[in-house]
Amino acid sequence: MAREHSTILGRDEQWARLDDTVHATGRAGALLVLRGPTGSGKTALIEAATKNWLRHDVQVLSLSATVPTPRMFDTLLEAVRRRVDDHRRAPELLETVAAAAQLRQHDAGSSLCNPLPLVHELTRALTQLARGQRTVLVIEDIDHIALESASALASLAHGVRAAGGVVLTTVGGTSWGAHQQLVNLADSVLDLPPLPEDDVTALLARWSGGQAAVDPATTAALHAALGPLFGNPRTLRSTVRALRSEERLVIIDEHLCLRPPEEPIALTADHELLRRVHDCGPGADRIVWTLAVLGEFDVNDLPVLAETADVELHACGRVLDRLVRDDVLRETSGRVHLPVPALGTALAREGSRTPRAVHDALARRMLAQHERGGAVDRSALAHHLVAAGPESGGRSGVEVLIAEADAAARTAPTRAAERYRAAVARLPGSDRRLPRLLEAMTRLQLFQHRFRELADDLGTVLPALLDAFPPEDGPEGPAPYGSDDAATLADLAICWFLVQLHEGRITELHHATRLFALVTTRDENTDAMRRFFSALFRGRVREATTTLNTLFGPFSSEQDETRSTTALDAVLMLLNAAEGEHEEFRQTLAWWQRRHPKRHAPDTEQLREAGSMLDHTTALELLLGNHHDGQSHHGRSRGYRGVLHHYHTGEWDTALSTARSLEAARPHARSSLAHHLTRVVAAEICAARGHFRRAEEWLARIQHGFACGHLVAWVRCGLRHRRGHTAAAVADGWRDYQRHRDRGSTAGLERLLERLIDYSVRIGDRDGAERMLEELTTFEARHRTPSAREAALIAGGMVRSDPTSLREGIQLARQRGDAPRVAHGCAAAGDLLDEPQPWLHEGYALVKRFGSSYGRGLFSDLMRSRGIALTRSRGPKEPLSSTENRIIDLVSDGHTNRQIAMAVQASEKTVESHLTKLFARTGYRSRVELATARLEGRLPNG
């Protein structure tokens, strides 16, 4: 029987070395040590290898060094006895077994203090077995062997090897002990390193039920939480099972996502690291938890650690040393840290601990020292006060927070915003400093685009201010604040209103409008606000914008131009940039620049482009400046801006992962405008890749009556066309265009018209294409956005066969970094121009980077029709993984996806995902092309 090639996921190298040793020609024996930490997969590898060896007539005997010595050797004796009847040299084997059994009977009830006589007989028996049949003796966990048994076990292993058998031992670590003599005897030591990320991803898909591919953000979250244990199979598997049982793993867009993404991941309660912590003695859990909260600690500050963890100083030092020695904590250059954050989360659950208690203890200690006149790190004190919560610190804590926030406002705006927030949360509504602090906090939050957090902050503080205003007819007057403070509060009310609107908190808007009404005295406010809400909820965007400008504009113009307003300038600019015509935009920009002569003028092209796709985050950054100071921004990396950026640059996998993370973060909350826009872009990517059902599911999540309907219509039009219903796509898309245009919404209008013109040309409707081009040209003349200019040039070049217009439009899109539009222009240029090759090759390279099978098919058809050879990749820059190589081999042998899935121990969906990535990386479009490339040696690792 020919020996079959087998693999175990992620351990191909070790599998091959074990298998080759057992099946090596000749009868030479071998002693192998398989070394790897607990959970690294030693047992799984041996079990898989054993099944394979048994199929190939190799006999395998196993014992564990973790059991007491008598029982360990008794187990081996029983295994040998079962083989007596099947062995060709039964008399000799029976003699040795009988001798061993007699020894055990003589020592019945004893602890077998001298195991050597028994081991001698067992060695003779195993020698008989090895001479008649290839034999493998597996001895697991030799690092747990008792000292008195180590020499006997070494003698046994040496004897089996001398008889031509293979002895395979496993060891968990590199520490010295009784087992070292066995390690010294070994012919080879095979280390099991952490699994590579590709193999971890494949295993995650299998362990999560094989229902879907694993989203990269989920893998990244596990990596961050587990640290050096990320490649440890047992830890990964137990962690994934726990997440499944907690219903934190959900399928979104056919990918397994973590919900909520920001919630930390914990080790399971039975994990070895937790056992090590508890074995280190009383107080060890509090010490580790304190370090988990603080991140790292200087060993010179041991008294502070002992006091914070509530552990006696001498005991704290002793326990800390053991925690480092047992690899629970790690020490580098005098700094101690916890390498596995998930351990800290597990300890928090185990003891119902919160980080606030640690920060509060440190804050109280530092405040007491500060009040005694001692030197303290005021910045560190402010950090602990922020994290300890509003109940910590008292009056002196508030003063520290305000002073440190003012000091950091220019150099570290993220820290300053956090400290202003903490101070505001501690002040009563009647405190005269509150308006100034609220304004500073809000301005910094806007700078950092933390809209959801700002909505929460203002929603917590500002309603309390309503109680500070007596009734209008009361004897105390309109407010306890001066006119400047009232103007600031009016600004804050406007800002609160807008962030509520941005985050979809429609039911809370009346609080903001009430506060605005209280700090202003114009009678027309109520009617204007009613008109605004009526227009907003009916989708009349232009009317809503005009009404809001009318409502807030005059109040703004009455303010002192030297005062720094929080939100009003940005609001007016943002609304005009989003939907305003060019002349209106120009006038508002001039007004804004007069108000802020010292502020750097924004890039108007970028601002207009941000407005054309309702990218409020980019618009605010352009208006207010980029005040990022290197610290993380909540939600920024998962926001609409990120998805839009990755869509334009062609990083579509990242865009979809970001969209899925946002979806997982807010599964039940009312969706904001940005959330809906993210879904639009995700649907467009799925449709362009030919994943039509996924595109439909993204569109189904978008709220009915979504104000930016042109963008939804743009995606639906493309989806219908790609499904083969081009005429219907044009007819329905034209009706959608007219309906949304008449309602005043223009976001995405030029993209829809551009698509309608393209499809009209394809079906030969030149009259329709001309009519739509006229609409697009008119729109571009009135709005003059970069996107509209590019769309008009490319569409005009297509309809009127104008190479100059086409080239100019492509070049502008290329300069702006809109890769999908460049690809669209390249397709048009390749179909129209006399020298199509460079255009078609560029477009093909782009759609291949997008992972768009539909786009690759389109360009392939164009190249064939123009007589141009298809481009071929020279292969991926990175070598193929072991799993990818195995899949290619099986494809070359003609196996189906189901057969491949069984062979590589993965789901069919995982195999399909690997094949899709292989097609994208290699440039081949089919299994046949991939197999041919393997046979011809055109793939790496082939």
PDB file of N, CA, C and O in Angstrom, residues 595-658:
ATOM      1  N   ARG A 595     -14.506  85.878   9.431  1.00  0.00           N
ATOM      2  CA  ARG A 595     -14.649  85.630  10.859  1.00  0.00           C
ATOM      3  C   ARG A 595     -13.384  85.074  11.477  1.00  0.00           C
ATOM      4  O   ARG A 595     -13.146  85.210  12.674  1.00  0.00           O
ATOM      5  N   HIS A 596     -12.562  84.383  10.660  1.00  0.00           N
ATOM      6  CA  HIS A 596     -11.378  83.716  11.183  1.00  0.00           C
ATOM      7  C   HIS A 596     -10.159  84.069  10.325  1.00  0.00           C
ATOM      8  O   HIS A 596      -9.627  83.217   9.617  1.00  0.00           O
ATOM      9  N   PRO A 597      -9.728  85.301  10.375  1.00  0.00           N
ATOM     10  CA  PRO A 597      -8.624  85.713   9.493  1.00  0.00           C
ATOM     11  C   PRO A 597      -7.305  85.021   9.811  1.00  0.00           C
ATOM     12  O   PRO A 597      -6.446  84.914   8.940  1.00  0.00           O
ATOM     13  N   LYS A 598      -7.147  84.529  11.041  1.00  0.00           N
ATOM     14  CA  LYS A 598      -5.873  83.909  11.412  1.00  0.00           C
ATOM     15  C   LYS A 598      -5.854  82.396  11.169  1.00  0.00           C
ATOM     16  O   LYS A 598      -4.812  81.773  11.250  1.00  0.00           O
ATOM     17  N   ARG A 599      -7.008  81.863  10.909  1.00  0.00           N
ATOM     18  CA  ARG A 599      -7.066  80.411  10.703  1.00  0.00           C
ATOM     19  C   ARG A 599      -6.693  80.071   9.267  1.00  0.00           C
ATOM     20  O   ARG A 599      -7.071  80.761   8.331  1.00  0.00           O
ATOM     21  N   HIS A 600      -5.940  78.988   9.123  1.00  0.00           N
ATOM     22  CA  HIS A 600      -5.512  78.554   7.793  1.00  0.00           C
ATOM     23  C   HIS A 600      -6.732  78.217   6.942  1.00  0.00           C
ATOM     24  O   HIS A 600      -7.632  77.491   7.371  1.00  0.00           O
ATOM     25  N   ALA A 601      -6.774  78.751   5.731  1.00  0.00           N
ATOM     26  CA  ALA A 601      -7.911  78.514   4.839  1.00  0.00           C
ATOM     27  C   ALA A 601      -7.967  77.045   4.446  1.00  0.00           C
ATOM     28  O   ALA A 601      -6.943  76.435   4.128  1.00  0.00           O
ATOM     29  N   PRO A 602      -9.146  76.424   4.468  1.00  0.00           N
ATOM     30  CA  PRO A 602      -9.252  75.009   4.108  1.00  0.00           C
ATOM     31  C   PRO A 602      -9.041  74.800   2.611  1.00  0.00           C
ATOM     32  O   PRO A 602      -9.211  75.719   1.804  1.00  0.00           O
ATOM     33  N   ASP A 603      -8.670  73.599   2.231  1.00  0.00           N
ATOM     34  CA  ASP A 603      -8.572  73.214   0.832  1.00  0.00           C
ATOM     35  C   ASP A 603      -9.990  73.082   0.294  1.00  0.00           C
ATOM     36  O   ASP A 603     -10.713  72.145   0.644  1.00  0.00           O
ATOM     37  N   THR A 604     -10.404  74.037  -0.527  1.00  0.00           N
ATOM     38  CA  THR A 604     -11.802  74.078  -0.966  1.00  0.00           C
ATOM     39  C   THR A 604     -12.171  72.880  -1.833  1.00  0.00           C
ATOM     40  O   THR A 604     -13.311  72.402  -1.780  1.00  0.00           O
ATOM     41  N   GLU A 605     -11.231  72.377  -2.634  1.00  0.00           N
ATOM     42  CA  GLU A 605     -11.524  71.202  -3.466  1.00  0.00           C
ATOM     43  C   GLU A 605     -11.812  69.986  -2.585  1.00  0.00           C
ATOM     44  O   GLU A 605     -12.786  69.255  -2.819  1.00  0.00           O
ATOM     45  N   GLN A 606     -10.979  69.790  -1.573  1.00  0.00           N
ATOM     46  CA  GLN A 606     -11.197  68.653  -0.675  1.00  0.00           C
ATOM     47  C   GLN A 606     -12.486  68.836   0.128  1.00  0.00           C
ATOM     48  O   GLN A 606     -13.221  67.872   0.372  1.00  0.00           O
ATOM     49  N   LEU A 607     -12.746  70.076   0.528  1.00  0.00           N
ATOM     50  CA  LEU A 607     -13.947  70.342   1.305  1.00  0.00           C
ATOM     51  C   LEU A 607     -15.201  70.078   0.476  1.00  0.00           C
ATOM     52  O   LEU A 607     -16.163  69.479   0.952  1.00  0.00           O
ATOM     53  N   ARG A 608     -15.188  70.508  -0.776  1.00  0.00           N
ATOM     54  CA  ARG A 608     -16.334  70.266  -1.648  1.00  0.00           C
ATOM     55  C   ARG A 608     -16.519  68.771  -1.911  1.00  0.00           C
ATOM     56  O   ARG A 608     -17.642  68.280  -1.984  1.00  0.00           O
ATOM     57  N   GLU A 609     -15.408  68.058  -2.078  1.00  0.00           N
ATOM     58  CA  GLU A 609     -15.513  66.622  -2.323  1.00  0.00           C
ATOM     59  C   GLU A 609     -16.057  65.901  -1.097  1.00  0.00           C
ATOM     60  O   GLU A 609     -16.870  64.988  -1.200  1.00  0.00           O
ATOM     61  N   ALA A 610     -15.599  66.311   0.088  1.00  0.00           N
ATOM     62  CA  ALA A 610     -16.131  65.718   1.314  1.00  0.00           C
ATOM     63  C   ALA A 610     -17.631  65.972   1.404  1.00  0.00           C
ATOM     64  O   ALA A 610     -18.406  65.077   1.771  1.00  0.00           O
ATOM     65  N   GLY A 611     -18.041  67.179   1.040  1.00  0.00           N
ATOM     66  CA  GLY A 611     -19.454  67.496   1.073  1.00  0.00           C
ATOM     67  C   GLY A 611     -20.257  66.672   0.087  1.00  0.00           C
ATOM     68  O   GLY A 611     -21.388  66.266   0.368  1.00  0.00           O
ATOM     69  N   SER A 612     -19.690  66.394  -1.082  1.00  0.00           N
ATOM     70  CA  SER A 612     -20.442  65.681  -2.112  1.00  0.00           C
ATOM     71  C   SER A 612     -20.767  64.245  -1.707  1.00  0.00           C
ATOM     72  O   SER A 612     -21.683  63.637  -2.252  1.00  0.00           O
ATOM     73  N   MET A 613     -19.994  63.671  -0.740  1.00  0.00           N
ATOM     74  CA  MET A 613     -20.282  62.331  -0.237  1.00  0.00           C
ATOM     75  C   MET A 613     -20.661  62.351   1.249  1.00  0.00           C
ATOM     76  O   MET A 613     -20.669  61.318   1.916  1.00  0.00           O
ATOM     77  N   LEU A 614     -20.991  63.548   1.772  1.00  0.00           N
ATOM     78  CA  LEU A 614     -21.417  63.719   3.162  1.00  0.00           C
ATOM     79  C   LEU A 614     -20.402  63.153   4.152  1.00  0.00           C
ATOM     80  O   LEU A 614     -20.750  62.570   5.171  1.00  0.00           O
ATOM     81  N   ASP A 615     -19.141  63.354   3.847  1.00  0.00           N
ATOM     82  CA  ASP A 615     -18.059  62.933   4.741  1.00  0.00           C
ATOM     83  C   ASP A 615     -17.836  64.050   5.753  1.00  0.00           C
ATOM     84  O   ASP A 615     -16.936  64.876   5.624  1.00  0.00           O
ATOM     85  N   HIS A 616     -18.653  64.077   6.800  1.00  0.00           N
ATOM     86  CA  HIS A 616     -18.614  65.162   7.776  1.00  0.00           C
ATOM     87  C   HIS A 616     -17.308  65.198   8.550  1.00  0.00           C
ATOM     88  O   HIS A 616     -16.838  66.265   8.942  1.00  0.00           O
ATOM     89  N   THR A 617     -16.724  64.039   8.799  1.00  0.00           N
ATOM     90  CA  THR A 617     -15.479  63.992   9.566  1.00  0.00           C
ATOM     91  C   THR A 617     -14.364  64.727   8.838  1.00  0.00           C
ATOM     92  O   THR A 617     -13.651  65.547   9.417  1.00  0.00           O
ATOM     93  N   THR A 618     -14.204  64.445   7.538  1.00  0.00           N
ATOM     94  CA  THR A 618     -13.171  65.132   6.767  1.00  0.00           C
ATOM     95  C   THR A 618     -13.477  66.622   6.674  1.00  0.00           C
ATOM     96  O   THR A 618     -12.568  67.459   6.778  1.00  0.00           O
ATOM     97  N   ALA A 619     -14.744  66.964   6.477  1.00  0.00           N
ATOM     98  CA  ALA A 619     -15.107  68.377   6.381  1.00  0.00           C
ATOM     99  C   ALA A 619     -14.753  69.120   7.668  1.00  0.00           C
ATOM    100  O   ALA A 619     -14.206  70.227   7.631  1.00  0.00           O
ATOM    101  N   LEU A 620     -15.054  68.515   8.815  1.00  0.00           N
ATOM    102  CA  LEU A 620     -14.731  69.167  10.084  1.00  0.00           C
ATOM    103  C   LEU A 620     -13.220  69.299  10.265  1.00  0.00           C
ATOM    104  O   LEU A 620     -12.742  70.322  10.766  1.00  0.00           O
ATOM    105  N   GLU A 621     -12.480  68.294   9.860  1.00  0.00           N
ATOM    106  CA  GLU A 621     -11.030  68.388   9.987  1.00  0.00           C
ATOM    107  C   GLU A 621     -10.477  69.504   9.120  1.00  0.00           C
ATOM    108  O   GLU A 621      -9.577  70.243   9.527  1.00  0.00           O
ATOM    109  N   LEU A 622     -11.012  69.642   7.918  1.00  0.00           N
ATOM    110  CA  LEU A 622     -10.557  70.712   7.030  1.00  0.00           C
ATOM    111  C   LEU A 622     -10.909  72.078   7.593  1.00  0.00           C
ATOM    112  O   LEU A 622     -10.153  73.044   7.447  1.00  0.00           O
ATOM    113  N   LEU A 623     -12.065  72.178   8.237  1.00  0.00           N
ATOM    114  CA  LEU A 623     -12.504  73.457   8.781  1.00  0.00           C
ATOM    115  C   LEU A 623     -11.782  73.817  10.078  1.00  0.00           C
ATOM    116  O   LEU A 623     -11.337  74.947  10.261  1.00  0.00           O
ATOM    117  N   LEU A 624     -11.685  72.840  10.962  1.00  0.00           N
ATOM    118  CA  LEU A 624     -11.190  73.130  12.306  1.00  0.00           C
ATOM    119  C   LEU A 624      -9.724  72.775  12.488  1.00  0.00           C
ATOM    120  O   LEU A 624      -9.122  73.148  13.489  1.00  0.00           O
ATOM    121  N   GLY A 625      -9.158  72.061  11.520  1.00  0.00           N
ATOM    122  CA  GLY A 625      -7.766  71.656  11.632  1.00  0.00           C
ATOM    123  C   GLY A 625      -7.648  70.261  12.180  1.00  0.00           C
ATOM    124  O   GLY A 625      -8.522  69.769  12.887  1.00  0.00           O
ATOM    125  N   ASN A 626      -6.562  69.603  11.854  1.00  0.00           N
ATOM    126  CA  ASN A 626      -6.312  68.259  12.336  1.00  0.00           C
ATOM    127  C   ASN A 626      -5.595  68.340  13.670  1.00  0.00           C
ATOM    128  O   ASN A 626      -4.416  68.649  13.724  1.00  0.00           O
ATOM    129  N   HIS A 627      -6.317  68.030  14.734  1.00  0.00           N
ATOM    130  CA  HIS A 627      -5.740  68.121  16.075  1.00  0.00           C
ATOM    131  C   HIS A 627      -5.467  66.737  16.651  1.00  0.00           C
ATOM    132  O   HIS A 627      -5.594  66.510  17.836  1.00  0.00           O
ATOM    133  N   HIS A 628      -5.105  65.832  15.796  1.00  0.00           N
ATOM    134  CA  HIS A 628      -4.766  64.486  16.259  1.00  0.00           C
ATOM    135  C   HIS A 628      -3.391  64.519  16.927  1.00  0.00           C
ATOM    136  O   HIS A 628      -2.437  65.022  16.360  1.00  0.00           O
ATOM    137  N   ASP A 629      -3.306  63.983  18.141  1.00  0.00           N
ATOM    138  CA  ASP A 629      -2.040  64.027  18.873  1.00  0.00           C
ATOM    139  C   ASP A 629      -1.451  62.643  19.109  1.00  0.00           C
ATOM    140  O   ASP A 629      -0.695  62.428  20.037  1.00  0.00           O
ATOM    141  N   GLY A 630      -1.806  61.709  18.245  1.00  0.00           N
ATOM    142  CA  GLY A 630      -1.212  60.383  18.350  1.00  0.00           C
ATOM    143  C   GLY A 630      -1.967  59.431  19.231  1.00  0.00           C
ATOM    144  O   GLY A 630      -1.660  58.248  19.284  1.00  0.00           O
ATOM    145  N   GLN A 631      -2.983  59.903  19.958  1.00  0.00           N
ATOM    146  CA  GLN A 631      -3.758  59.007  20.791  1.00  0.00           C
ATOM    147  C   GLN A 631      -4.967  58.519  20.006  1.00  0.00           C
ATOM    148  O   GLN A 631      -5.405  59.119  19.045  1.00  0.00           O
ATOM    149  N   SER A 632      -5.509  57.382  20.448  1.00  0.00           N
ATOM    150  CA  SER A 632      -6.599  56.763  19.691  1.00  0.00           C
ATOM    151  C   SER A 632      -7.860  57.602  19.784  1.00  0.00           C
ATOM    152  O   SER A 632      -8.140  58.237  20.792  1.00  0.00           O
ATOM    153  N   HIS A 633      -8.639  57.583  18.721  1.00  0.00           N
ATOM    154  CA  HIS A 633      -9.918  58.286  18.662  1.00  0.00           C
ATOM    155  C   HIS A 633     -11.013  57.249  18.592  1.00  0.00           C
ATOM    156  O   HIS A 633     -11.046  56.426  17.693  1.00  0.00           O
ATOM    157  N   HIS A 634     -11.913  57.315  19.544  1.00  0.00           N
ATOM    158  CA  HIS A 634     -12.978  56.329  19.597  1.00  0.00           C
ATOM    159  C   HIS A 634     -13.805  56.399  18.320  1.00  0.00           C
ATOM    160  O   HIS A 634     -14.364  57.421  17.969  1.00  0.00           O
ATOM    161  N   GLY A 635     -13.915  55.263  17.655  1.00  0.00           N
ATOM    162  CA  GLY A 635     -14.777  55.192  16.482  1.00  0.00           C
ATOM    163  C   GLY A 635     -14.171  55.732  15.212  1.00  0.00           C
ATOM    164  O   GLY A 635     -14.711  55.521  14.135  1.00  0.00           O
ATOM    165  N   ARG A 636     -13.045  56.458  15.320  1.00  0.00           N
ATOM    166  CA  ARG A 636     -12.515  57.100  14.121  1.00  0.00           C
ATOM    167  C   ARG A 636     -12.098  56.078  13.072  1.00  0.00           C
ATOM    168  O   ARG A 636     -12.372  56.236  11.888  1.00  0.00           O
ATOM    169  N   SER A 637     -11.412  55.027  13.525  1.00  0.00           N
ATOM    170  CA  SER A 637     -10.923  54.036  12.569  1.00  0.00           C
ATOM    171  C   SER A 637     -12.046  53.202  11.989  1.00  0.00           C
ATOM    172  O   SER A 637     -11.865  52.533  10.982  1.00  0.00           O
ATOM    173  N   ARG A 638     -13.233  53.202  12.635  1.00  0.00           N
ATOM    174  CA  ARG A 638     -14.322  52.387  12.139  1.00  0.00           C
ATOM    175  C   ARG A 638     -15.392  53.223  11.468  1.00  0.00           C
ATOM    176  O   ARG A 638     -16.444  52.713  11.123  1.00  0.00           O
ATOM    177  N   GLY A 639     -15.171  54.485  11.287  1.00  0.00           N
ATOM    178  CA  GLY A 639     -16.203  55.368  10.799  1.00  0.00           C
ATOM    179  C   GLY A 639     -16.343  55.385   9.292  1.00  0.00           C
ATOM    180  O   GLY A 639     -15.586  54.756   8.553  1.00  0.00           O
ATOM    181  N   TYR A 640     -17.359  56.138   8.864  1.00  0.00           N
ATOM    182  CA  TYR A 640     -17.652  56.269   7.443  1.00  0.00           C
ATOM    183  C   TYR A 640     -16.450  56.817   6.680  1.00  0.00           C
ATOM    184  O   TYR A 640     -16.167  56.385   5.559  1.00  0.00           O
ATOM    185  N   ARG A 641     -15.740  57.731   7.302  1.00  0.00           N
ATOM    186  CA  ARG A 641     -14.574  58.296   6.621  1.00  0.00           C
ATOM    187  C   ARG A 641     -13.575  57.204   6.233  1.00  0.00           C
ATOM    188  O   ARG A 641     -13.040  57.185   5.118  1.00  0.00           O
ATOM    189  N   GLY A 642     -13.307  56.285   7.160  1.00  0.00           N
ATOM    190  CA  GLY A 642     -12.370  55.214   6.869  1.00  0.00           C
ATOM    191  C   GLY A 642     -12.854  54.307   5.762  1.00  0.00           C
ATOM    192  O   GLY A 642     -12.087  53.905   4.881  1.00  0.00           O
ATOM    193  N   VAL A 643     -14.139  53.958   5.799  1.00  0.00           N
ATOM    194  CA  VAL A 643     -14.704  53.093   4.751  1.00  0.00           C
ATOM    195  C   VAL A 643     -14.598  53.777   3.397  1.00  0.00           C
ATOM    196  O   VAL A 643     -14.213  53.156   2.394  1.00  0.00           O
ATOM    197  N   LEU A 644     -14.940  55.062   3.342  1.00  0.00           N
ATOM    198  CA  LEU A 644     -14.896  55.799   2.080  1.00  0.00           C
ATOM    199  C   LEU A 644     -13.457  55.893   1.566  1.00  0.00           C
ATOM    200  O   LEU A 644     -13.207  55.725   0.362  1.00  0.00           O
ATOM    201  N   HIS A 645     -12.530  56.154   2.471  1.00  0.00           N
ATOM    202  CA  HIS A 645     -11.125  56.245   2.064  1.00  0.00           C
ATOM    203  C   HIS A 645     -10.642  54.931   1.455  1.00  0.00           C
ATOM    204  O   HIS A 645     -10.007  54.916   0.388  1.00  0.00           O
ATOM    205  N   HIS A 646     -10.938  53.819   2.135  1.00  0.00           N
ATOM    206  CA  HIS A 646     -10.477  52.524   1.636  1.00  0.00           C
ATOM    207  C   HIS A 646     -11.208  52.129   0.345  1.00  0.00           C
ATOM    208  O   HIS A 646     -10.626  51.431  -0.490  1.00  0.00           O
ATOM    209  N   TYR A 647     -12.432  52.572   0.187  1.00  0.00           N
ATOM    210  CA  TYR A 647     -13.122  52.323  -1.082  1.00  0.00           C
ATOM    211  C   TYR A 647     -12.406  53.041  -2.219  1.00  0.00           C
ATOM    212  O   TYR A 647     -12.151  52.455  -3.279  1.00  0.00           O
ATOM    213  N   HIS A 648     -12.069  54.295  -2.027  1.00  0.00           N
ATOM    214  CA  HIS A 648     -11.420  55.079  -3.086  1.00  0.00           C
ATOM    215  C   HIS A 648     -10.010  54.564  -3.394  1.00  0.00           C
ATOM    216  O   HIS A 648      -9.586  54.598  -4.553  1.00  0.00           O
ATOM    217  N   THR A 649      -9.289  54.086  -2.388  1.00  0.00           N
ATOM    218  CA  THR A 649      -7.919  53.626  -2.624  1.00  0.00           C
ATOM    219  C   THR A 649      -7.868  52.176  -3.089  1.00  0.00           C
ATOM    220  O   THR A 649      -6.782  51.676  -3.410  1.00  0.00           O
ATOM    221  N   GLY A 650      -9.012  51.505  -3.109  1.00  0.00           N
ATOM    222  CA  GLY A 650      -9.040  50.126  -3.590  1.00  0.00           C
ATOM    223  C   GLY A 650      -8.758  49.085  -2.526  1.00  0.00           C
ATOM    224  O   GLY A 650      -8.618  47.903  -2.848  1.00  0.00           O
ATOM    225  N   GLU A 651      -8.700  49.484  -1.261  1.00  0.00           N
ATOM    226  CA  GLU A 651      -8.484  48.525  -0.167  1.00  0.00           C
ATOM    227  C   GLU A 651      -9.843  48.036   0.321  1.00  0.00           C
ATOM    228  O   GLU A 651     -10.287  48.331   1.430  1.00  0.00           O
ATOM    229  N   TRP A 652     -10.488  47.248  -0.511  1.00  0.00           N
ATOM    230  CA  TRP A 652     -11.886  46.914  -0.275  1.00  0.00           C
ATOM    231  C   TRP A 652     -12.082  45.926   0.863  1.00  0.00           C
ATOM    232  O   TRP A 652     -13.100  45.976   1.558  1.00  0.00           O
ATOM    233  N   ASP A 653     -11.142  45.012   1.064  1.00  0.00           N
ATOM    234  CA  ASP A 653     -11.267  44.102   2.203  1.00  0.00           C
ATOM    235  C   ASP A 653     -11.273  44.884   3.512  1.00  0.00           C
ATOM    236  O   ASP A 653     -12.058  44.599   4.416  1.00  0.00           O
ATOM    237  N   THR A 654     -10.394  45.874   3.607  1.00  0.00           N
ATOM    238  CA  THR A 654     -10.332  46.703   4.814  1.00  0.00           C
ATOM    239  C   THR A 654     -11.607  47.512   4.975  1.00  0.00           C
ATOM    240  O   THR A 654     -12.131  47.661   6.091  1.00  0.00           O
ATOM    241  N   ALA A 655     -12.126  48.044   3.873  1.00  0.00           N
ATOM    242  CA  ALA A 655     -13.365  48.820   3.932  1.00  0.00           C
ATOM    243  C   ALA A 655     -14.507  47.967   4.460  1.00  0.00           C
ATOM    244  O   ALA A 655     -15.286  48.403   5.322  1.00  0.00           O
ATOM    245  N   LEU A 656     -14.649  46.744   3.952  1.00  0.00           N
ATOM    246  CA  LEU A 656     -15.734  45.879   4.404  1.00  0.00           C
ATOM    247  C   LEU A 656     -15.553  45.471   5.858  1.00  0.00           C
ATOM    248  O   LEU A 656     -16.531  45.401   6.617  1.00  0.00           O
ATOM    249  N   SER A 657     -14.320  45.196   6.257  1.00  0.00           N
ATOM    250  CA  SER A 657     -14.083  44.837   7.653  1.00  0.00           C
ATOM    251  C   SER A 657     -14.450  45.997   8.573  1.00  0.00           C
ATOM    252  O   SER A 657     -15.048  45.803   9.639  1.00  0.00           O
ATOM    253  N   THR A 658     -14.128  47.212   8.165  1.00  0.00           N
ATOM    254  CA  THR A 658     -14.488  48.389   8.953  1.00  0.00           C
ATOM    255  C   THR A 658     -15.993  48.535   9.044  1.00  0.00           C
ATOM    256  O   THR A 658     -16.542  48.832  10.119  1.00  0.00           O
TER     257      THR A 658
END
